[in-house]
Coordinates of C-alpha atoms and ligand atoms in Angstrom, one line a residue:
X1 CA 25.9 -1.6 -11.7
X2 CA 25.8 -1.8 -15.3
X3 CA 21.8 -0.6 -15.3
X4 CA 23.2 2.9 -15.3
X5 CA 26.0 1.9 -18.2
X6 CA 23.5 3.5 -21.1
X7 CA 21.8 6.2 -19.1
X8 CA 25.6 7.2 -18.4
X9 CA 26.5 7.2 -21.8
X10 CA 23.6 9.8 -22.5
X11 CA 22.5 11.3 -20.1
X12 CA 25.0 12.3 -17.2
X13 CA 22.8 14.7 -14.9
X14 CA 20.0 11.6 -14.8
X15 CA 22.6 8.9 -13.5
X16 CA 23.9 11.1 -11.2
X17 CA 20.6 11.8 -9.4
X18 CA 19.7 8.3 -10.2
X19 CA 22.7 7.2 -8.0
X20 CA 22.1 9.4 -5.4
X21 CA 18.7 7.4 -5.0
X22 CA 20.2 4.4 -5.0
X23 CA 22.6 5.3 -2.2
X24 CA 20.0 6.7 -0.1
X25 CA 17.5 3.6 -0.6
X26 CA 20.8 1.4 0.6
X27 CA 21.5 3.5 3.4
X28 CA 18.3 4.4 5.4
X29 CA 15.8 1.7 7.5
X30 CA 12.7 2.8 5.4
X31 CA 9.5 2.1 7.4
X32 CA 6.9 3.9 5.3
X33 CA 4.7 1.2 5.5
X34 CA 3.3 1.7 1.6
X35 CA 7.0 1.6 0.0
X36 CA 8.6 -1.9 -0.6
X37 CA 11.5 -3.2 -2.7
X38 CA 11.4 -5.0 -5.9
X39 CA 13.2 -8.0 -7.8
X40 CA 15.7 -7.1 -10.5
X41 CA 13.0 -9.5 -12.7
X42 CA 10.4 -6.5 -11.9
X43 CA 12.7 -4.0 -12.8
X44 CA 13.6 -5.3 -15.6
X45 CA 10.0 -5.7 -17.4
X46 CA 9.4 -2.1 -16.4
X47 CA 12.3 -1.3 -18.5
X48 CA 11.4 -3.8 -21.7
X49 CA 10.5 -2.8 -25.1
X50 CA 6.7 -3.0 -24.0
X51 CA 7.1 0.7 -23.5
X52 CA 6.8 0.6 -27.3
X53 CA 3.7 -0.3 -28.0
X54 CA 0.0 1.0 -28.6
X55 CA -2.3 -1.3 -27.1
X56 CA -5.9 0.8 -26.6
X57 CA -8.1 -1.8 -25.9
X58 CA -7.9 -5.7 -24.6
X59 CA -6.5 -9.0 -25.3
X60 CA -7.9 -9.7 -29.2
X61 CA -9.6 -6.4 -28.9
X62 CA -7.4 -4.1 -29.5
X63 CA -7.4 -0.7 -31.5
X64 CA -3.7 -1.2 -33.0
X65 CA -2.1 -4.0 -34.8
X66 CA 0.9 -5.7 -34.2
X67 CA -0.2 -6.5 -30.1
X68 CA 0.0 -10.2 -30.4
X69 CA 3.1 -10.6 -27.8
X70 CA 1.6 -7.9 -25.8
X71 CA -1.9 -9.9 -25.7
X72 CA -0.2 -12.9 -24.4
X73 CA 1.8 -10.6 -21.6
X74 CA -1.5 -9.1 -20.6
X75 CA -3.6 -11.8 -20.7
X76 CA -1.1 -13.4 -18.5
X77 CA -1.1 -11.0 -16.2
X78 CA -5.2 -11.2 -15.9
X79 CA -4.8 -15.4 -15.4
X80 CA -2.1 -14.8 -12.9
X81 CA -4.1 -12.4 -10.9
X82 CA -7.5 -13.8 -11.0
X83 CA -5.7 -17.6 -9.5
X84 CA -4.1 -15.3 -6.9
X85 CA -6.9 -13.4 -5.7
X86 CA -9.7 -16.6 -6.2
X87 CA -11.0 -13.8 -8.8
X88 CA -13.8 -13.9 -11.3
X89 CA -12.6 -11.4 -13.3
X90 CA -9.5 -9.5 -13.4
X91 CA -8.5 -5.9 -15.0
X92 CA -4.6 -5.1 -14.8
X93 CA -4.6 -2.0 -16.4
X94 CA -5.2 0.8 -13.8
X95 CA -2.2 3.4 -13.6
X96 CA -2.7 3.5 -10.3
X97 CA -4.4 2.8 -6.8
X98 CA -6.5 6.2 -7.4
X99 CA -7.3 5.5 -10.8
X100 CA -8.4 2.5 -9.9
X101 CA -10.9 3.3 -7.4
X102 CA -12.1 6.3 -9.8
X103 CA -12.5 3.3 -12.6
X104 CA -14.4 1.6 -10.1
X105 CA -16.7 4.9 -8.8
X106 CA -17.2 5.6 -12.6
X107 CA -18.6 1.8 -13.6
X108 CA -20.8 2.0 -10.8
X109 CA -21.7 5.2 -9.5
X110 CA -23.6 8.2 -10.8
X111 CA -22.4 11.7 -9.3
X112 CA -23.8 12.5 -6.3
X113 CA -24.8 8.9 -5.1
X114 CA -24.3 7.9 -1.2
X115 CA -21.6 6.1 -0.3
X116 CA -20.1 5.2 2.6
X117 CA -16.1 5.4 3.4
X118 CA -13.8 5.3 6.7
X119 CA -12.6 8.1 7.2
X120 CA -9.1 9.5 6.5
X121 CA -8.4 10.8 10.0
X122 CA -9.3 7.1 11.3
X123 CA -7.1 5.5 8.7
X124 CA -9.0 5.7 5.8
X125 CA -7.5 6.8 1.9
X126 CA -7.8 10.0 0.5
X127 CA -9.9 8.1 -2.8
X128 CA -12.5 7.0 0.2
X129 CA -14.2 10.4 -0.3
X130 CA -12.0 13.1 1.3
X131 CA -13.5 16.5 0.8
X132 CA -10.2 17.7 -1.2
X133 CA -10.1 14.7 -3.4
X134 CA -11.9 13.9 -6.9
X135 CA -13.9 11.4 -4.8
X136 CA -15.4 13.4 -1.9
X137 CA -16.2 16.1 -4.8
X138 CA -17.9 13.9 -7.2
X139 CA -20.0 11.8 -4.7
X140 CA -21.8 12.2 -1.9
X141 CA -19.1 10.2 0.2
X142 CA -19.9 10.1 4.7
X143 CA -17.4 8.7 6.7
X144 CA -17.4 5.4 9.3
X145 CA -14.5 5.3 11.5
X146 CA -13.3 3.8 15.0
X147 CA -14.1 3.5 18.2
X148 CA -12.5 5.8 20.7
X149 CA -12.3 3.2 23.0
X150 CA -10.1 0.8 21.5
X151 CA -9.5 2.6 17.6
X152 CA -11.1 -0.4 16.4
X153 CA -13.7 -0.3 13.4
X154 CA -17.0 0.4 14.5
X155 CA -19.0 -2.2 12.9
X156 CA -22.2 -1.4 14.6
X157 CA -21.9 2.4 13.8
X158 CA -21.6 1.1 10.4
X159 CA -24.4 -0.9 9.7
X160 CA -26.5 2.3 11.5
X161 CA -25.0 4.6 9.0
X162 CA -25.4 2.1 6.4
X163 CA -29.4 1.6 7.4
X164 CA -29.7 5.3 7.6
X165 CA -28.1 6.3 5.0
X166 CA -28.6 3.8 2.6
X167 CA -25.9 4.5 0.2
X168 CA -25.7 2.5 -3.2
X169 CA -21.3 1.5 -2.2
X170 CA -19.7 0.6 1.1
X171 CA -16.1 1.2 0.6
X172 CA -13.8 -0.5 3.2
X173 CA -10.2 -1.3 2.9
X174 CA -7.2 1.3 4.8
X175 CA -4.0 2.8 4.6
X176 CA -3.0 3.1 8.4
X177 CA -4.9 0.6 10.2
X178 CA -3.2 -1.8 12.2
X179 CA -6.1 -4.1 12.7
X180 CA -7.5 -7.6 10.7
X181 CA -10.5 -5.9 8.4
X182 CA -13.8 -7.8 9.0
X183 CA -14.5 -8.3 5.3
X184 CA -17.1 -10.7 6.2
X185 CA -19.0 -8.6 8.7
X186 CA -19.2 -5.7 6.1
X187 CA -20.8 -8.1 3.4
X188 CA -23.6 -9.0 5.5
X189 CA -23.9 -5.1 6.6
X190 CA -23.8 -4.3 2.5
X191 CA -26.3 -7.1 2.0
X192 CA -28.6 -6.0 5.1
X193 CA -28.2 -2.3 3.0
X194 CA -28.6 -3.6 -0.5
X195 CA -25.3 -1.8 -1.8
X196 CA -22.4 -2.9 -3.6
X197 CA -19.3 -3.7 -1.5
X198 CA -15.8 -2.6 -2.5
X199 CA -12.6 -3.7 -0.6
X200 CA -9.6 -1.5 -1.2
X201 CA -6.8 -3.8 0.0
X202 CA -3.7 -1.5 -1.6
X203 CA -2.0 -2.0 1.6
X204 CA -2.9 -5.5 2.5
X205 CA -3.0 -7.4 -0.1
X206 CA 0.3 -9.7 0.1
X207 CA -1.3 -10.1 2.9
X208 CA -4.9 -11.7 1.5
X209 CA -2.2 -13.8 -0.9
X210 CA -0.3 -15.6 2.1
X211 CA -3.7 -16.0 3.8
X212 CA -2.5 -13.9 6.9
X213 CA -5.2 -11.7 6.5
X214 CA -8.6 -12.9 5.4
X215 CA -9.9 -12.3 2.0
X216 CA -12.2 -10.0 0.7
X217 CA -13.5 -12.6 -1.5
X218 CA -16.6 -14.1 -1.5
X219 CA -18.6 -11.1 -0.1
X220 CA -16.9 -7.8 -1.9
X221 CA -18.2 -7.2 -5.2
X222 CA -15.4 -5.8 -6.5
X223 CA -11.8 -5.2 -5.0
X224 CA -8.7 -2.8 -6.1
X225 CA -5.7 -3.7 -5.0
X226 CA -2.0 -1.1 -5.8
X227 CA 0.5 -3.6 -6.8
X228 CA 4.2 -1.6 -5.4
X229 CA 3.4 -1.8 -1.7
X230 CA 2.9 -5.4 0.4
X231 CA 2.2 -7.5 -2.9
X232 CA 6.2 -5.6 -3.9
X233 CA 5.4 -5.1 -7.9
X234 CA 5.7 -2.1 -10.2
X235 CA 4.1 0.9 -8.9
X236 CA 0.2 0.0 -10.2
X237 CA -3.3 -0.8 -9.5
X238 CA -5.5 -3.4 -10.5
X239 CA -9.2 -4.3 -9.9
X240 CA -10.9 -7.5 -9.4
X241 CA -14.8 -8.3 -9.5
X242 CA -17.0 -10.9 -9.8
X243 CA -18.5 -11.7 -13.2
X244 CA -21.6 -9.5 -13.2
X245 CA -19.3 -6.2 -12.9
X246 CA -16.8 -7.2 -15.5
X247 CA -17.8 -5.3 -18.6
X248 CA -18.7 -2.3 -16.6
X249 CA -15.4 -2.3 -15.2
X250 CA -13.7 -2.6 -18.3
X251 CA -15.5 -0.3 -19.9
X252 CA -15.2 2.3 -16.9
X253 CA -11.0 2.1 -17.6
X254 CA -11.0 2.1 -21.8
X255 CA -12.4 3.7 -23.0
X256 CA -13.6 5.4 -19.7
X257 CA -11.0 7.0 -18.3
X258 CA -7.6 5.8 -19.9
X259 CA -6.1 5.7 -23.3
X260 CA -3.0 2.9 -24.4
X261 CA -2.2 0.7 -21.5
X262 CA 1.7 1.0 -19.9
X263 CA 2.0 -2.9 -20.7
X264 CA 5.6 -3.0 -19.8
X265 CA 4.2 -2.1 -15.9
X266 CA 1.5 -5.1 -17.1
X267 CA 4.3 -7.3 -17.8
X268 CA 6.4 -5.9 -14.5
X269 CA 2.4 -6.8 -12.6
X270 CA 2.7 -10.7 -14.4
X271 CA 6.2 -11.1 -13.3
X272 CA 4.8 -9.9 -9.8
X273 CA 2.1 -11.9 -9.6
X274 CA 4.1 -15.0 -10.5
X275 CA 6.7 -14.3 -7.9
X276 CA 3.6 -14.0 -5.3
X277 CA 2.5 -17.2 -6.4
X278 CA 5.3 -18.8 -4.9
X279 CA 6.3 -20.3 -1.2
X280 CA 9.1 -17.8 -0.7
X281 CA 6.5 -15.2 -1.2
X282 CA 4.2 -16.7 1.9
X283 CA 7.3 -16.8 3.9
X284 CA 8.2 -13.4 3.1
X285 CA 4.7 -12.1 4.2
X286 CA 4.8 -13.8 7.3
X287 CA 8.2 -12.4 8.6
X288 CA 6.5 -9.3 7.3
X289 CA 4.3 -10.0 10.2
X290 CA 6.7 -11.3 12.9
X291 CA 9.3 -8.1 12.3
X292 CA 5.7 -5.7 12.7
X293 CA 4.8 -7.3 15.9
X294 CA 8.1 -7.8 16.9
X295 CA 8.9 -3.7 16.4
X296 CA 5.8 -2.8 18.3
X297 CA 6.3 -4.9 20.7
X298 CA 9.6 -3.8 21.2
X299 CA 8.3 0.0 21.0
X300 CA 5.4 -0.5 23.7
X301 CA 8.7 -2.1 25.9
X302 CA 10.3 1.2 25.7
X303 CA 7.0 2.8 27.0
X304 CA 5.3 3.9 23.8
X305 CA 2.2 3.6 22.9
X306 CA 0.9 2.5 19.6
X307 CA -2.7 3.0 18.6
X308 CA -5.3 0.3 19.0
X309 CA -2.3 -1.4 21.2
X310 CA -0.8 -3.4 19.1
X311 CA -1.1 -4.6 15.1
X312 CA -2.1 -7.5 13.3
X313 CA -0.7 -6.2 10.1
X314 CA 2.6 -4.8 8.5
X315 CA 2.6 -1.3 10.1
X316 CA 1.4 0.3 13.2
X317 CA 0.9 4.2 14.7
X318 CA 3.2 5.4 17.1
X319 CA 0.9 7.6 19.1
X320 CA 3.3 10.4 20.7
X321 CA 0.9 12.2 22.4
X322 CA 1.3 10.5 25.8
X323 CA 5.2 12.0 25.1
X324 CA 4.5 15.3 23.9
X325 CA 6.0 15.0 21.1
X326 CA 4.6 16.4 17.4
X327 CA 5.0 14.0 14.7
X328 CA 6.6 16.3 12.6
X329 CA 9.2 16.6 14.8
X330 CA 10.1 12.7 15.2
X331 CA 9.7 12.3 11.4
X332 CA 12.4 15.3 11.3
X333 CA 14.4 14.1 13.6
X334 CA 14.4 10.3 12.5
X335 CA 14.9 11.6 8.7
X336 CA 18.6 13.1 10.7
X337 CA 19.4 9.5 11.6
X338 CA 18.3 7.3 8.3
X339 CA 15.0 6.2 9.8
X340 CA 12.3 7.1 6.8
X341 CA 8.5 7.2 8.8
X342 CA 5.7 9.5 8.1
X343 CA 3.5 11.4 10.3
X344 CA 0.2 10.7 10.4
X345 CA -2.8 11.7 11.9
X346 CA -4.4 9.4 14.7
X347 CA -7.4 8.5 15.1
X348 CA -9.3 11.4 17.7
X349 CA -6.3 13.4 16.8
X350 CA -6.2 16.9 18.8
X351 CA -3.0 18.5 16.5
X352 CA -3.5 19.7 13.0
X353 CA -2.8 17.3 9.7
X354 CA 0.8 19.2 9.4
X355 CA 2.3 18.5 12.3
X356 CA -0.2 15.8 14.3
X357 CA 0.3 13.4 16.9
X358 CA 1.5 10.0 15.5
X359 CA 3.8 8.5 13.0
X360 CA 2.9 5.5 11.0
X361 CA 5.7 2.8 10.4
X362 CA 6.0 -0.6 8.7
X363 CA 7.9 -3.6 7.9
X364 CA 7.3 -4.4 3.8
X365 CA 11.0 -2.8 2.7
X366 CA 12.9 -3.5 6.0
X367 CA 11.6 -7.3 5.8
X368 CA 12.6 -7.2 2.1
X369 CA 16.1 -6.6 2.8
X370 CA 16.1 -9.7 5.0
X371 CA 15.8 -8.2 8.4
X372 CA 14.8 -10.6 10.8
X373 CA 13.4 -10.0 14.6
X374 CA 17.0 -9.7 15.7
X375 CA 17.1 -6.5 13.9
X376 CA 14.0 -5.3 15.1
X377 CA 14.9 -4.9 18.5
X378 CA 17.8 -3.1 16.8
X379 CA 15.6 -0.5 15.2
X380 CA 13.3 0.0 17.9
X381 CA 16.2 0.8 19.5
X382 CA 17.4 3.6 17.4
X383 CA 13.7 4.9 16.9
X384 CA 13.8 5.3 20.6
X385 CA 17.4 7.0 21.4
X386 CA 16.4 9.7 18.8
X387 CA 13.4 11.0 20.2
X388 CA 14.4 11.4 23.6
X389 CA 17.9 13.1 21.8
X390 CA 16.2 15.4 20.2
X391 CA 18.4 18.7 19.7
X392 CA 21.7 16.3 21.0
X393 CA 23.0 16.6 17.1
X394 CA 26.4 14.9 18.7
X395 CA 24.1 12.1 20.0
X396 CA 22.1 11.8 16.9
X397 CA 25.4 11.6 14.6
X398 CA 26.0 8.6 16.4
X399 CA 22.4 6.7 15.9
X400 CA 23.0 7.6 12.5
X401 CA 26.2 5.4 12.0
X402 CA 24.5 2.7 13.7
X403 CA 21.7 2.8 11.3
X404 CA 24.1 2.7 8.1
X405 CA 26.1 0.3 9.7
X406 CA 22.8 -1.9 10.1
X407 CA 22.0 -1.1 6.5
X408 CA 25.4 -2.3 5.1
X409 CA 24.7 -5.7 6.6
X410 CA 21.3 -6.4 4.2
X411 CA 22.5 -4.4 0.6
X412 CA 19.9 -4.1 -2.1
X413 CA 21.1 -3.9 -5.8
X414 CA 24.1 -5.3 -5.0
Ligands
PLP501 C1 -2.0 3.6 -1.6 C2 -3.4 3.5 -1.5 C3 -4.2 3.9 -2.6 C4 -3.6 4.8 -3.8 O1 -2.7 4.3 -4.5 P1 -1.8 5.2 -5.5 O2 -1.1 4.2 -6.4 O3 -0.9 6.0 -4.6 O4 -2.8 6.1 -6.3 C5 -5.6 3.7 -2.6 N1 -6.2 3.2 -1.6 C6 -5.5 2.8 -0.5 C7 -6.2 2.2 0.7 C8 -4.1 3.0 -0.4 O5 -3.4 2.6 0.7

């Protein structure tokens, strides 16, 4: 591929590794359900010449000269994702995911206000006030989770909490929760509490574009979104809100908490955002879907059991406690054969966060290659020969060609 003719030319040791990754991404089912593929066109703007530039500030406010292309690319960016999102206002400059949410804590919050977040044993995100993380230390964050019975949201838990507690921010939104989120439900909880609502959908929100998953919109205040995983842009965050919040947000991420925007990520997020806005993109998101359902399905055949039963959404939990299995071990073990999951705490989880009892998968890069329900029942399959081969090295050498054989068929950079 001629990408790596330059970085060839100067710098051997880079390409090398770089090629290594390249090979890898081709040859393993990755089912980390957070990771996706993106266009060449993506790629690309990450690479441009917007790398360049100094652009402190926002479109016709900025603190350098010369940013009159990169206004245009920005304020693009901003149109493009306020029309997707049915936005009021729209800020495209957030490194991250994290540093979006800690934008969004810093416009609104003081340190040590309540608020309320689900819980990262129960599928919450580190940013929703874990006790390790720059969240849980700054603000007085308690946890909502599931129910045991069914490992669904407990609503009416919440809007307790919420009345007792009455913290000034309900943050909802999750990273391994295979369940539709009842945005709707939470807004009249927020509006019962007086607080602000914010809707984290990093994971879902190619999701919310296709209308497969309801919107956030009209009852959070504000909502963060990453752009890398379903929405399959540059790795990024952005942050929508309604009018009322705009200035604070701004303000909250220049000059609050970042200096010169990456505007050739901004330009990768436009490119993005316009790809979304497309029929292919809906299509794509619904096969994301089908192949999630259709692996889970598949899975639950086979005797396994995924939390909650089943998934509405791109990725589900393998819960392998029923099999006595640690989820260190499967991701080991499916790591031997090209299968790339993580493990991941479930919900009620009676294991420790290094080696606990589930693994979370997904369908976002796997769906991006092309792979169609056909193939699912292919990798469900494989997932299932290797953990009940475990220490059969002869067995899993075998699952292993099958795997890069499947991978051969659906090639990404070709
Ligand atoms: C991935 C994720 C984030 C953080 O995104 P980073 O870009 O990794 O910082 C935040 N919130 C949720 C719910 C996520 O899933």
């Amino acid at each position: 591929m001629d990408y790596f003719n330059e970085i060839e030319k100067v710098d051997g040791q880079v390409a090398d590794i770089l090629k290594d990754e390249i090979h890898r991404q081709q040859n393993v089912l990755e089912l980390i359900p957070s990771e996706n593929i993106v266009t060449n066109a993506v790629l690309q703007a990450m690479g441009s010449v917007f790398t360049n530039k100094y652009s402190e500030g926002y479109p016709n406010k900025r603190y350098y000269g010369g940013n009159q292309f990169v206004d245009l690319v920005e304020q693009l960016a901003i149109d493009r994702a306020k029309h997707l999102f049915n936005a009021e206002h729209a800020n495209v400059q957030p490194h991250s995911g994290s540093s979006a949410n800690m934008a969004v804590y810093n416009a609104l919050l003081n340190p040590n206000d309540c608020v309320l977040g689900m819980s990262l044993s129960d599928g919450g995100h580190l940013t929703h006030g874990h006790s390790v993380n720059f969240s849980g230390r700054t603000y007085k964050f308690f946890g909502y989770g599931v129910k045991e019975s069914d490992c669904t949201i407990d609503y009416d838990n919440l809007e307790k909490l919420a009345k007792l507690v009455k913290p000034k921010m309900i943050v909802c939104g999750a990273s391994a929760y295979s369940r539709e989120i009842d945005f709707k439900r939470i807004g009249e909880i927020c509006k019962e509490a007086g607080c602000l609502m914010m809707a984290d959908i990093s994971h879902i929100s190619g999701l919310v574009i296709a209308k497969i998953h309801q919107s956030p919109f009209p009852y959070a205040d504000i909502v963060t979104t990453t752009t890398h995983k379903t929405l399959a842009g540059p790795r990024g965050g952005i942050i929508l809100c309604k009018k009322e919040y705009s200035s604070a947000i701004d303000k909250a991420v220049f000059p609050g908490m970042q200096g010169g925007p990456l505007e050739n990520i901004i330009a990768a997020k436009a490119v993005a955002f316009y790809q979304a806005s497309k029929p292919e993109f809906i299509e794509y998101q619904k096969n994301i879907v089908i192949n999630s359902k259709k692996l889970a399905n598949e899975l639950i055949e086979k005797g396994y059991k995924i939390v909650s039963g089943g998934t509405d959404n791109h990725l589900f939990l393998l819960d392998l406690s029923s099999i006595e299995m640690g989820g260190k071990t499967a991701e080991d073990n499916l790591d031997k054969v090209n299968i790339t999951v993580n493990k991941n705490m479930i919900p009620f989880d009676k294991r420790k966060p290094t080696d606990p009892s589930g693994i979370r998968m997904g369908t976002p890069t796997i769906t991006s290659r092309g792979m169609k329900e056909k193939e699912m029942v292919k990798v469900a399959q494989y997932i299932d020969s290797t953990l009940r081969n475990i220490g059969n090295e002869a067995e899993l050498s075998k699952i292993k060609l099958n795997v890069e054989e499947l991978c051969k068929e659906f090639p990404i950079y070709q």
